[in-house]
Amino acid sequence: MDPFAIATTVFAVLSLSYQLHGHGEKVERGLTVNGYCDLFQGSWVYDESYPLYQSSSCSFIQSQFDCLKNGRPDKDYLKYRWQPTTCNLSRFDGEDMLSRVRGKSIMFVGDSLSLNQWQSLTCMLHTAVPHAQYKTITVQGLSTFTFLEYNAKVMFSRNAFLVDIVSLPIGRVLKLDSVEEGAKLWKGIDVLIFNTWHWWLHTGRKQPWDFIKEGNHTQVDMDRLVAYEKGLNTWAKWVDANVNTSKTTVLFQGVSPDHINSSDWGEPKAKNCEGQKEPIKGGDYPGGQHPAEKVVEKVLKTMSKPVYLLNVTNLSQLRKDGHPSVYGHGGHRDMDCSHWCLAGVPDTWNQLLYAALIQS
């Protein structure tokens, strides 16, 4: 049986479990051969066998994520492995994953956190088959990394909101009820991993739109969390109406947290992520559930098609040590407590992605 058909069946079961039984952390989102297990509840443990790769072995990793190359002196952040509470997470097998996706396509759709995960996965796969030829190309916001021997494409479509931004006479308009432009790229893909959140908070020069429009109503601004939910509902309706889940597996990345405000984890004197060298101990984040994650779970419950929640939020909230901080692209001029060093936390996201695809 085709592994993606198996995975889709698993996702359907998980989605049904999620819709009928799940609320917050009680949702059972992981499946093991021995029964259900929540892969996303656990803690970080120190493991000398980590990291899974050396960033120096992947010349294509963007400099903003290569913290070691940018001079980060501490290395313990590379040594932590995610350990689920009630089961074990399979170690990543890149050669096996490539065999499973032979002749197929995987697409990450989202903002630079999707880029972060895409770069992680391409490096993990390249490390598994270092002598396999590959080709990488970027055209108009679509990056494609092809493993030629496997005819397997791992793609990244930069789409920060999932819904459309269009240019009109009044200016740039964020259309909360349309995914028409972005969705042109989503059709025919075998595995889709969606993500959106960080750009919904931008204001001023970083805000890429001038107005928000829903139906015939246009306004200058609105509550960003409300806008986020409206946009996600539009994406969800498109998936329900257009995706054949017997052929296409759909996942949502969850919300990647930042660590800009150290009061959130009970260390106000730290100010932000700079100088953090170890994860938060245990499995609970002192700041509680991320508000955007609550919206994601709410929207997924309304969907008729199975969408697997790759719920990386809580486990990533625990990794205050995993960001570039001053060892990103901007150095001390640009504190980065949003993206993640590579090697690092996104490698675990991809281990969880791999675990989801191989479960049966």
mmCIF file of C-alpha atoms in Angstrom:
data_model
loop_
_atom_site.group_PDB
_atom_site.id
_atom_site.type_symbol
_atom_site.label_atom_id
_atom_site.label_comp_id
_atom_site.label_asym_id
_atom_site.label_seq_id
_atom_site.Cartn_x
_atom_site.Cartn_y
_atom_site.Cartn_z
ATOM 1 C CA MET A 1 0.000 0.000 0.000
ATOM 2 C CA ASP A 2 1.284 3.467 -0.888
ATOM 3 C CA PRO A 3 2.823 5.066 2.253
ATOM 4 C CA PHE A 4 1.014 8.316 1.612
ATOM 5 C CA ALA A 5 -2.307 6.510 1.397
ATOM 6 C CA ILE A 6 -1.464 4.913 4.755
ATOM 7 C CA ALA A 7 -0.522 8.303 6.195
ATOM 8 C CA THR A 8 -3.727 9.858 4.899
ATOM 9 C CA THR A 9 -5.761 7.113 6.571
ATOM 10 C CA VAL A 10 -3.923 7.773 9.825
ATOM 11 C CA PHE A 11 -4.544 11.504 9.495
ATOM 12 C CA ALA A 12 -8.246 10.840 8.965
ATOM 13 C CA VAL A 13 -8.369 8.858 12.214
ATOM 14 C CA LEU A 14 -6.397 11.530 14.021
ATOM 15 C CA SER A 15 -8.596 14.279 12.654
ATOM 16 C CA LEU A 16 -11.728 12.436 13.768
ATOM 17 C CA SER A 17 -10.208 11.945 17.224
ATOM 18 C CA TYR A 18 -9.286 15.622 17.279
ATOM 19 C CA GLN A 19 -12.739 16.825 16.268
ATOM 20 C CA LEU A 20 -14.704 14.521 18.556
ATOM 21 C CA HIS A 21 -12.563 14.306 21.659
ATOM 22 C CA GLY A 22 -9.959 17.028 21.708
ATOM 23 C CA HIS A 23 -9.661 20.154 23.779
ATOM 24 C CA GLY A 24 -6.279 21.764 24.371
ATOM 25 C CA GLU A 25 -3.515 19.457 25.499
ATOM 26 C CA LYS A 26 -5.870 16.511 25.908
ATOM 27 C CA VAL A 27 -6.019 16.003 22.151
ATOM 28 C CA GLU A 28 -4.320 12.759 21.089
ATOM 29 C CA ARG A 29 -2.319 13.730 18.025
ATOM 30 C CA GLY A 30 0.339 11.030 17.792
ATOM 31 C CA LEU A 31 -0.196 7.426 16.774
ATOM 32 C CA THR A 32 2.133 4.543 17.589
ATOM 33 C CA VAL A 33 1.893 0.901 16.637
ATOM 34 C CA ASN A 34 0.814 0.179 20.210
ATOM 35 C CA GLY A 35 -1.991 2.720 20.229
ATOM 36 C CA TYR A 36 -2.376 6.439 20.622
ATOM 37 C CA CYS A 37 0.390 8.577 22.043
ATOM 38 C CA ASP A 38 0.709 12.356 22.129
ATOM 39 C CA LEU A 39 4.066 12.953 20.489
ATOM 40 C CA PHE A 40 3.837 16.641 21.296
ATOM 41 C CA GLN A 41 3.752 16.315 25.089
ATOM 42 C CA GLY A 42 7.135 15.650 26.607
ATOM 43 C CA SER A 43 10.393 17.366 27.530
ATOM 44 C CA TRP A 44 13.858 18.079 26.162
ATOM 45 C CA VAL A 45 16.673 15.749 27.222
ATOM 46 C CA TYR A 46 20.396 16.184 26.705
ATOM 47 C CA ASP A 47 21.751 13.729 24.126
ATOM 48 C CA GLU A 48 25.417 13.590 23.104
ATOM 49 C CA SER A 49 24.502 11.956 19.774
ATOM 50 C CA TYR A 50 22.918 15.208 18.614
ATOM 51 C CA PRO A 51 22.788 17.249 16.402
ATOM 52 C CA LEU A 52 21.473 15.248 13.474
ATOM 53 C CA TYR A 53 23.792 17.088 11.075
ATOM 54 C CA GLN A 54 26.458 19.770 10.901
ATOM 55 C CA SER A 55 25.330 23.023 9.305
ATOM 56 C CA SER A 56 28.705 23.217 7.553
ATOM 57 C CA SER A 57 27.728 20.144 5.507
ATOM 58 C CA CYS A 58 24.842 22.071 3.915
ATOM 59 C CA SER A 59 26.201 25.063 2.029
ATOM 60 C CA PHE A 60 22.671 26.067 1.048
ATOM 61 C CA ILE A 61 21.583 26.946 4.619
ATOM 62 C CA GLN A 62 20.953 30.673 4.746
ATOM 63 C CA SER A 63 23.364 32.650 6.897
ATOM 64 C CA GLN A 64 20.603 33.978 9.165
ATOM 65 C CA PHE A 65 20.075 30.433 10.529
ATOM 66 C CA ASP A 66 23.719 29.318 10.715
ATOM 67 C CA CYS A 67 24.432 30.440 14.261
ATOM 68 C CA LEU A 68 27.748 28.601 14.608
ATOM 69 C CA LYS A 69 29.102 30.196 11.452
ATOM 70 C CA ASN A 70 27.963 33.553 12.781
ATOM 71 C CA GLY A 71 30.025 33.066 15.916
ATOM 72 C CA ARG A 72 27.710 31.588 18.544
ATOM 73 C CA PRO A 73 30.170 30.310 21.165
ATOM 74 C CA ASP A 74 27.975 27.889 23.159
ATOM 75 C CA LYS A 75 27.007 24.546 21.650
ATOM 76 C CA ASP A 76 24.788 22.812 24.200
ATOM 77 C CA TYR A 77 21.663 24.048 22.382
ATOM 78 C CA LEU A 78 22.562 21.563 19.639
ATOM 79 C CA LYS A 79 22.450 18.600 22.014
ATOM 80 C CA TYR A 80 18.810 18.443 23.058
ATOM 81 C CA ARG A 81 16.435 15.745 21.866
ATOM 82 C CA TRP A 82 12.659 15.832 22.174
ATOM 83 C CA GLN A 83 11.364 12.990 24.354
ATOM 84 C CA PRO A 84 7.583 12.362 24.365
ATOM 85 C CA THR A 85 6.245 11.423 27.782
ATOM 86 C CA THR A 86 4.541 8.122 26.945
ATOM 87 C CA CYS A 87 6.403 6.846 23.868
ATOM 88 C CA ASN A 88 9.570 7.284 21.850
ATOM 89 C CA LEU A 89 10.011 9.408 18.750
ATOM 90 C CA SER A 90 11.535 7.510 15.841
ATOM 91 C CA ARG A 91 15.002 8.687 14.875
ATOM 92 C CA PHE A 92 14.953 10.414 11.534
ATOM 93 C CA ASP A 93 15.848 8.205 8.556
ATOM 94 C CA GLY A 94 16.352 10.493 5.587
ATOM 95 C CA GLU A 95 17.040 7.725 3.088
ATOM 96 C CA ASP A 96 13.789 6.024 4.062
ATOM 97 C CA MET A 97 11.862 9.282 3.772
ATOM 98 C CA LEU A 98 13.250 9.924 0.310
ATOM 99 C CA SER A 99 12.237 6.409 -0.736
ATOM 100 C CA ARG A 100 8.718 7.137 0.488
ATOM 101 C CA VAL A 101 8.492 10.403 -1.447
ATOM 102 C CA ARG A 102 10.066 9.080 -4.642
ATOM 103 C CA GLY A 103 8.350 10.796 -7.551
ATOM 104 C CA LYS A 104 6.371 13.003 -5.173
ATOM 105 C CA SER A 105 6.357 16.582 -3.941
ATOM 106 C CA ILE A 106 6.353 18.151 -0.484
ATOM 107 C CA MET A 107 5.536 21.847 -0.158
ATOM 108 C CA PHE A 108 5.931 24.117 2.845
ATOM 109 C CA VAL A 109 3.624 27.120 2.513
ATOM 110 C CA GLY A 110 4.082 30.053 4.842
ATOM 111 C CA ASP A 111 6.465 32.696 6.148
ATOM 112 C CA SER A 112 10.144 32.552 7.104
ATOM 113 C CA LEU A 113 9.389 29.987 9.818
ATOM 114 C CA SER A 114 8.347 27.656 7.001
ATOM 115 C CA LEU A 115 11.617 28.606 5.308
ATOM 116 C CA ASN A 116 13.359 27.636 8.551
ATOM 117 C CA GLN A 117 11.701 24.196 8.500
ATOM 118 C CA TRP A 118 12.238 23.721 4.759
ATOM 119 C CA GLN A 119 15.956 24.466 5.090
ATOM 120 C CA SER A 120 16.161 22.048 8.010
ATOM 121 C CA LEU A 121 14.487 19.225 6.094
ATOM 122 C CA THR A 122 16.575 19.676 2.950
ATOM 123 C CA CYS A 123 19.744 19.525 5.054
ATOM 124 C CA MET A 124 18.547 16.464 6.977
ATOM 125 C CA LEU A 125 17.775 14.674 3.707
ATOM 126 C CA HIS A 126 21.016 15.793 2.045
ATOM 127 C CA THR A 127 22.999 14.555 5.057
ATOM 128 C CA ALA A 128 21.338 11.146 4.726
ATOM 129 C CA VAL A 129 22.334 10.833 1.048
ATOM 130 C CA PRO A 130 25.348 13.179 0.724
ATOM 131 C CA HIS A 131 26.404 11.843 -2.669
ATOM 132 C CA ALA A 132 22.963 12.087 -4.255
ATOM 133 C CA GLN A 133 22.730 14.833 -6.859
ATOM 134 C CA TYR A 134 20.357 17.677 -6.176
ATOM 135 C CA LYS A 135 19.169 20.838 -7.881
ATOM 136 C CA THR A 136 17.818 23.939 -6.203
ATOM 137 C CA ILE A 137 16.036 26.843 -7.839
ATOM 138 C CA THR A 138 13.963 29.820 -6.683
ATOM 139 C CA VAL A 139 11.506 31.589 -8.970
ATOM 140 C CA GLN A 140 9.155 34.318 -7.748
ATOM 141 C CA GLY A 141 8.890 33.178 -4.156
ATOM 142 C CA LEU A 142 8.807 29.443 -4.934
ATOM 143 C CA SER A 143 11.937 27.513 -3.968
ATOM 144 C CA THR A 144 12.355 23.922 -5.149
ATOM 145 C CA PHE A 145 14.991 21.487 -3.907
ATOM 146 C CA THR A 146 14.979 18.381 -6.110
ATOM 147 C CA PHE A 147 16.728 15.121 -5.240
ATOM 148 C CA LEU A 148 17.315 13.986 -8.809
ATOM 149 C CA GLU A 149 17.861 10.281 -8.130
ATOM 150 C CA TYR A 150 14.505 10.087 -6.345
ATOM 151 C CA ASN A 151 12.658 12.615 -8.511
ATOM 152 C CA ALA A 152 11.506 14.032 -5.173
ATOM 153 C CA LYS A 153 10.793 17.726 -4.743
ATOM 154 C CA VAL A 154 10.880 19.540 -1.404
ATOM 155 C CA MET A 155 9.431 22.992 -1.980
ATOM 156 C CA PHE A 156 8.897 26.251 -0.119
ATOM 157 C CA SER A 157 6.250 28.765 -1.199
ATOM 158 C CA ARG A 158 6.647 32.097 0.567
ATOM 159 C CA ASN A 159 3.137 33.107 1.570
ATOM 160 C CA ALA A 160 3.063 34.863 4.925
ATOM 161 C CA PHE A 161 -0.718 35.187 5.318
ATOM 162 C CA LEU A 162 -2.081 32.313 3.186
ATOM 163 C CA VAL A 163 -4.851 34.741 2.165
ATOM 164 C CA ASP A 164 -4.204 37.177 -0.691
ATOM 165 C CA ILE A 165 -2.699 40.645 -0.728
ATOM 166 C CA VAL A 166 -3.708 42.549 -3.868
ATOM 167 C CA SER A 167 -2.842 45.971 -5.250
ATOM 168 C CA LEU A 168 -5.873 48.189 -5.782
ATOM 169 C CA PRO A 169 -6.184 51.939 -6.512
ATOM 170 C CA ILE A 170 -6.550 52.610 -2.766
ATOM 171 C CA GLY A 171 -3.353 50.681 -1.955
ATOM 172 C CA ARG A 172 -2.304 47.193 -0.847
ATOM 173 C CA VAL A 173 -5.287 45.223 0.421
ATOM 174 C CA LEU A 174 -5.239 42.115 2.623
ATOM 175 C CA LYS A 175 -8.264 40.093 1.483
ATOM 176 C CA LEU A 176 -9.409 37.947 4.388
ATOM 177 C CA ASP A 177 -11.836 36.008 2.193
ATOM 178 C CA SER A 178 -9.562 35.012 -0.697
ATOM 179 C CA VAL A 179 -6.716 32.525 -1.238
ATOM 180 C CA GLU A 180 -7.070 32.569 -5.003
ATOM 181 C CA GLU A 181 -3.524 33.690 -5.843
ATOM 182 C CA GLY A 182 -1.594 31.457 -3.455
ATOM 183 C CA ALA A 183 -3.770 28.407 -4.038
ATOM 184 C CA LYS A 184 -2.660 28.208 -7.665
ATOM 185 C CA LEU A 185 0.547 26.577 -6.408
ATOM 186 C CA TRP A 186 -1.083 24.172 -3.961
ATOM 187 C CA LYS A 187 -2.908 21.980 -6.437
ATOM 188 C CA GLY A 188 -1.304 18.664 -7.354
ATOM 189 C CA ILE A 189 1.132 18.622 -4.423
ATOM 190 C CA ASP A 190 1.388 15.328 -2.502
ATOM 191 C CA VAL A 191 2.144 16.765 0.951
ATOM 192 C CA LEU A 192 1.225 20.312 1.983
ATOM 193 C CA ILE A 193 2.491 21.820 5.258
ATOM 194 C CA PHE A 194 0.904 25.206 5.984
ATOM 195 C CA ASN A 195 1.946 27.890 8.441
ATOM 196 C CA THR A 196 0.981 31.473 9.179
ATOM 197 C CA TRP A 197 1.107 33.773 12.167
ATOM 198 C CA HIS A 198 4.102 36.092 12.648
ATOM 199 C CA TRP A 199 3.287 38.587 9.910
ATOM 200 C CA TRP A 200 -0.207 39.153 11.274
ATOM 201 C CA LEU A 201 1.369 41.172 14.095
ATOM 202 C CA HIS A 202 3.547 43.499 12.010
ATOM 203 C CA THR A 203 2.807 47.217 11.995
ATOM 204 C CA GLY A 204 4.435 50.282 10.486
ATOM 205 C CA ARG A 205 7.085 49.716 7.830
ATOM 206 C CA LYS A 206 6.989 45.932 8.245
ATOM 207 C CA GLN A 207 3.242 45.761 7.561
ATOM 208 C CA PRO A 208 2.867 44.730 3.892
ATOM 209 C CA TRP A 209 -0.722 45.951 3.469
ATOM 210 C CA ASP A 210 -2.601 49.245 3.836
ATOM 211 C CA PHE A 211 -6.187 48.015 4.233
ATOM 212 C CA ILE A 212 -8.067 44.897 5.287
ATOM 213 C CA LYS A 213 -11.009 43.736 3.212
ATOM 214 C CA GLU A 214 -13.677 41.125 3.878
ATOM 215 C CA GLY A 215 -16.532 40.890 1.401
ATOM 216 C CA ASN A 216 -17.562 44.448 0.551
ATOM 217 C CA HIS A 217 -16.217 45.895 3.787
ATOM 218 C CA THR A 218 -12.809 47.601 3.771
ATOM 219 C CA GLN A 219 -11.120 49.038 6.851
ATOM 220 C CA VAL A 220 -7.751 50.377 7.913
ATOM 221 C CA ASP A 221 -7.176 47.811 10.679
ATOM 222 C CA MET A 222 -8.837 45.404 13.092
ATOM 223 C CA ASP A 223 -7.958 43.131 15.993
ATOM 224 C CA ARG A 224 -5.148 41.035 14.559
ATOM 225 C CA LEU A 225 -6.175 37.800 16.276
ATOM 226 C CA VAL A 226 -9.703 38.219 14.884
ATOM 227 C CA ALA A 227 -8.262 38.873 11.418
ATOM 228 C CA TYR A 228 -6.049 35.794 11.786
ATOM 229 C CA GLU A 229 -9.044 33.608 12.558
ATOM 230 C CA LYS A 230 -10.982 34.980 9.588
ATOM 231 C CA GLY A 231 -8.015 34.313 7.297
ATOM 232 C CA LEU A 232 -7.558 30.772 8.628
ATOM 233 C CA ASN A 233 -11.254 30.056 8.102
ATOM 234 C CA THR A 234 -10.891 31.102 4.465
ATOM 235 C CA TRP A 235 -7.915 28.753 4.054
ATOM 236 C CA ALA A 236 -9.843 25.940 5.787
ATOM 237 C CA LYS A 237 -12.836 26.360 3.470
ATOM 238 C CA TRP A 238 -10.518 26.148 0.460
ATOM 239 C CA VAL A 239 -8.953 22.913 1.742
ATOM 240 C CA ASP A 240 -12.384 21.394 2.420
ATOM 241 C CA ALA A 241 -13.633 22.323 -1.044
ATOM 242 C CA ASN A 242 -10.560 21.628 -3.166
ATOM 243 C CA VAL A 243 -8.231 19.008 -1.660
ATOM 244 C CA ASN A 244 -8.654 15.306 -2.369
ATOM 245 C CA THR A 245 -7.173 13.891 0.820
ATOM 246 C CA SER A 246 -6.920 10.415 -0.671
ATOM 247 C CA LYS A 247 -4.155 11.883 -2.854
ATOM 248 C CA THR A 248 -2.877 14.860 -0.867
ATOM 249 C CA THR A 249 -1.814 14.900 2.778
ATOM 250 C CA VAL A 250 -2.409 18.233 4.519
ATOM 251 C CA LEU A 251 -0.668 19.354 7.696
ATOM 252 C CA PHE A 252 -0.651 22.600 9.636
ATOM 253 C CA GLN A 253 2.652 23.469 11.272
ATOM 254 C CA GLY A 254 1.141 24.987 14.381
ATOM 255 C CA VAL A 255 2.465 28.286 15.707
ATOM 256 C CA SER A 256 6.187 28.821 16.118
ATOM 257 C CA PRO A 257 6.637 30.952 19.256
ATOM 258 C CA ASP A 258 9.088 33.786 19.821
ATOM 259 C CA HIS A 259 10.996 34.506 23.012
ATOM 260 C CA ILE A 260 11.086 38.293 22.947
ATOM 261 C CA ASN A 261 9.611 38.808 26.426
ATOM 262 C CA SER A 262 11.433 36.803 29.092
ATOM 263 C CA SER A 263 8.683 37.521 31.637
ATOM 264 C CA ASP A 264 6.651 34.924 29.750
ATOM 265 C CA TRP A 265 8.920 32.190 31.101
ATOM 266 C CA GLY A 266 9.469 33.759 34.527
ATOM 267 C CA GLU A 267 12.888 35.344 33.969
ATOM 268 C CA PRO A 268 12.163 39.098 33.594
ATOM 269 C CA LYS A 269 15.764 40.190 34.117
ATOM 270 C CA ALA A 270 16.841 38.336 30.974
ATOM 271 C CA LYS A 271 14.710 40.659 28.750
ATOM 272 C CA ASN A 272 14.789 38.326 25.716
ATOM 273 C CA CYS A 273 16.440 35.218 24.276
ATOM 274 C CA GLU A 274 19.997 36.588 24.216
ATOM 275 C CA GLY A 275 22.383 34.499 26.299
ATOM 276 C CA GLN A 276 19.924 31.646 26.852
ATOM 277 C CA LYS A 277 21.817 28.346 26.846
ATOM 278 C CA GLU A 278 19.337 25.655 27.886
ATOM 279 C CA PRO A 279 15.659 24.759 27.512
ATOM 280 C CA ILE A 280 12.975 25.262 30.123
ATOM 281 C CA LYS A 281 12.874 22.138 32.252
ATOM 282 C CA GLY A 282 9.811 19.900 32.202
ATOM 283 C CA GLY A 283 6.963 19.906 29.727
ATOM 284 C CA ASP A 284 4.894 22.954 30.657
ATOM 285 C CA TYR A 285 5.566 26.496 29.461
ATOM 286 C CA PRO A 286 5.048 29.023 32.279
ATOM 287 C CA GLY A 287 3.405 31.492 29.889
ATOM 288 C CA GLY A 288 0.604 29.086 29.012
ATOM 289 C CA GLN A 289 -0.904 28.189 25.654
ATOM 290 C CA HIS A 290 -0.156 30.542 22.772
ATOM 291 C CA PRO A 291 -3.290 32.548 21.815
ATOM 292 C CA ALA A 292 -2.756 31.919 18.098
ATOM 293 C CA GLU A 293 -2.502 28.181 18.735
ATOM 294 C CA LYS A 294 -5.950 28.294 20.329
ATOM 295 C CA VAL A 295 -7.272 29.842 17.109
ATOM 296 C CA VAL A 296 -5.584 27.162 14.978
ATOM 297 C CA GLU A 297 -7.152 24.361 17.024
ATOM 298 C CA LYS A 298 -10.548 26.077 16.885
ATOM 299 C CA VAL A 299 -10.442 26.374 13.086
ATOM 300 C CA LEU A 300 -9.200 22.815 12.507
ATOM 301 C CA LYS A 301 -12.123 21.455 14.516
ATOM 302 C CA THR A 302 -14.551 22.999 12.011
ATOM 303 C CA MET A 303 -13.024 21.259 8.990
ATOM 304 C CA SER A 304 -14.565 18.309 7.199
ATOM 305 C CA LYS A 305 -11.280 17.192 5.595
ATOM 306 C CA PRO A 306 -8.507 15.598 7.697
ATOM 307 C CA VAL A 307 -5.722 18.038 8.498
ATOM 308 C CA TYR A 308 -2.911 16.882 10.785
ATOM 309 C CA LEU A 309 -1.820 19.419 13.377
ATOM 310 C CA LEU A 310 1.953 19.271 13.605
ATOM 311 C CA ASN A 311 1.640 20.901 16.996
ATOM 312 C CA VAL A 312 5.133 22.267 17.534
ATOM 313 C CA THR A 313 4.069 25.198 19.707
ATOM 314 C CA ASN A 314 4.512 23.917 23.254
ATOM 315 C CA LEU A 315 7.725 22.002 22.605
ATOM 316 C CA SER A 316 9.172 25.076 20.878
ATOM 317 C CA GLN A 317 8.042 27.395 23.683
ATOM 318 C CA LEU A 318 10.354 25.407 25.943
ATOM 319 C CA ARG A 319 13.378 26.220 23.730
ATOM 320 C CA LYS A 320 14.241 29.771 24.732
ATOM 321 C CA ASP A 321 17.848 28.830 23.919
ATOM 322 C CA GLY A 322 17.255 27.884 20.287
ATOM 323 C CA HIS A 323 17.087 31.286 18.562
ATOM 324 C CA PRO A 324 19.867 33.093 16.694
ATOM 325 C CA SER A 325 19.600 36.146 18.991
ATOM 326 C CA VAL A 326 22.652 38.226 17.959
ATOM 327 C CA TYR A 327 24.076 35.356 15.876
ATOM 328 C CA GLY A 328 21.640 35.758 12.988
ATOM 329 C CA HIS A 329 21.975 37.840 9.847
ATOM 330 C CA GLY A 330 22.020 41.210 11.611
ATOM 331 C CA GLY A 331 24.395 40.578 14.491
ATOM 332 C CA HIS A 332 23.964 42.969 17.416
ATOM 333 C CA ARG A 333 21.975 45.316 15.177
ATOM 334 C CA ASP A 334 19.099 42.870 14.856
ATOM 335 C CA MET A 335 18.033 40.711 17.812
ATOM 336 C CA ASP A 336 16.339 37.589 16.420
ATOM 337 C CA CYS A 337 14.235 35.711 18.971
ATOM 338 C CA SER A 338 11.752 34.458 16.359
ATOM 339 C CA HIS A 339 13.682 32.233 13.950
ATOM 340 C CA TRP A 340 15.691 29.169 14.951
ATOM 341 C CA CYS A 341 19.330 28.174 14.632
ATOM 342 C CA LEU A 342 20.148 25.292 12.288
ATOM 343 C CA ALA A 343 20.934 22.699 13.345
ATOM 344 C CA GLY A 344 18.261 23.103 15.999
ATOM 345 C CA VAL A 345 14.587 23.075 16.913
ATOM 346 C CA PRO A 346 13.131 22.785 13.355
ATOM 347 C CA ASP A 347 14.956 19.465 13.022
ATOM 348 C CA THR A 348 12.596 18.130 15.691
ATOM 349 C CA TRP A 349 9.623 19.518 13.765
ATOM 350 C CA ASN A 350 10.825 17.448 10.811
ATOM 351 C CA GLN A 351 11.340 14.359 12.958
ATOM 352 C CA LEU A 352 7.691 14.733 13.950
ATOM 353 C CA LEU A 353 6.739 15.225 10.301
ATOM 354 C CA TYR A 354 8.613 12.043 9.398
ATOM 355 C CA ALA A 355 6.962 10.179 12.288
ATOM 356 C CA ALA A 356 3.560 11.285 11.040
ATOM 357 C CA LEU A 357 4.254 10.072 7.512
ATOM 358 C CA ILE A 358 5.493 6.619 8.523
ATOM 359 C CA GLN A 359 2.796 5.753 11.073
ATOM 360 C CA SER A 360 0.413 2.995 10.116
#
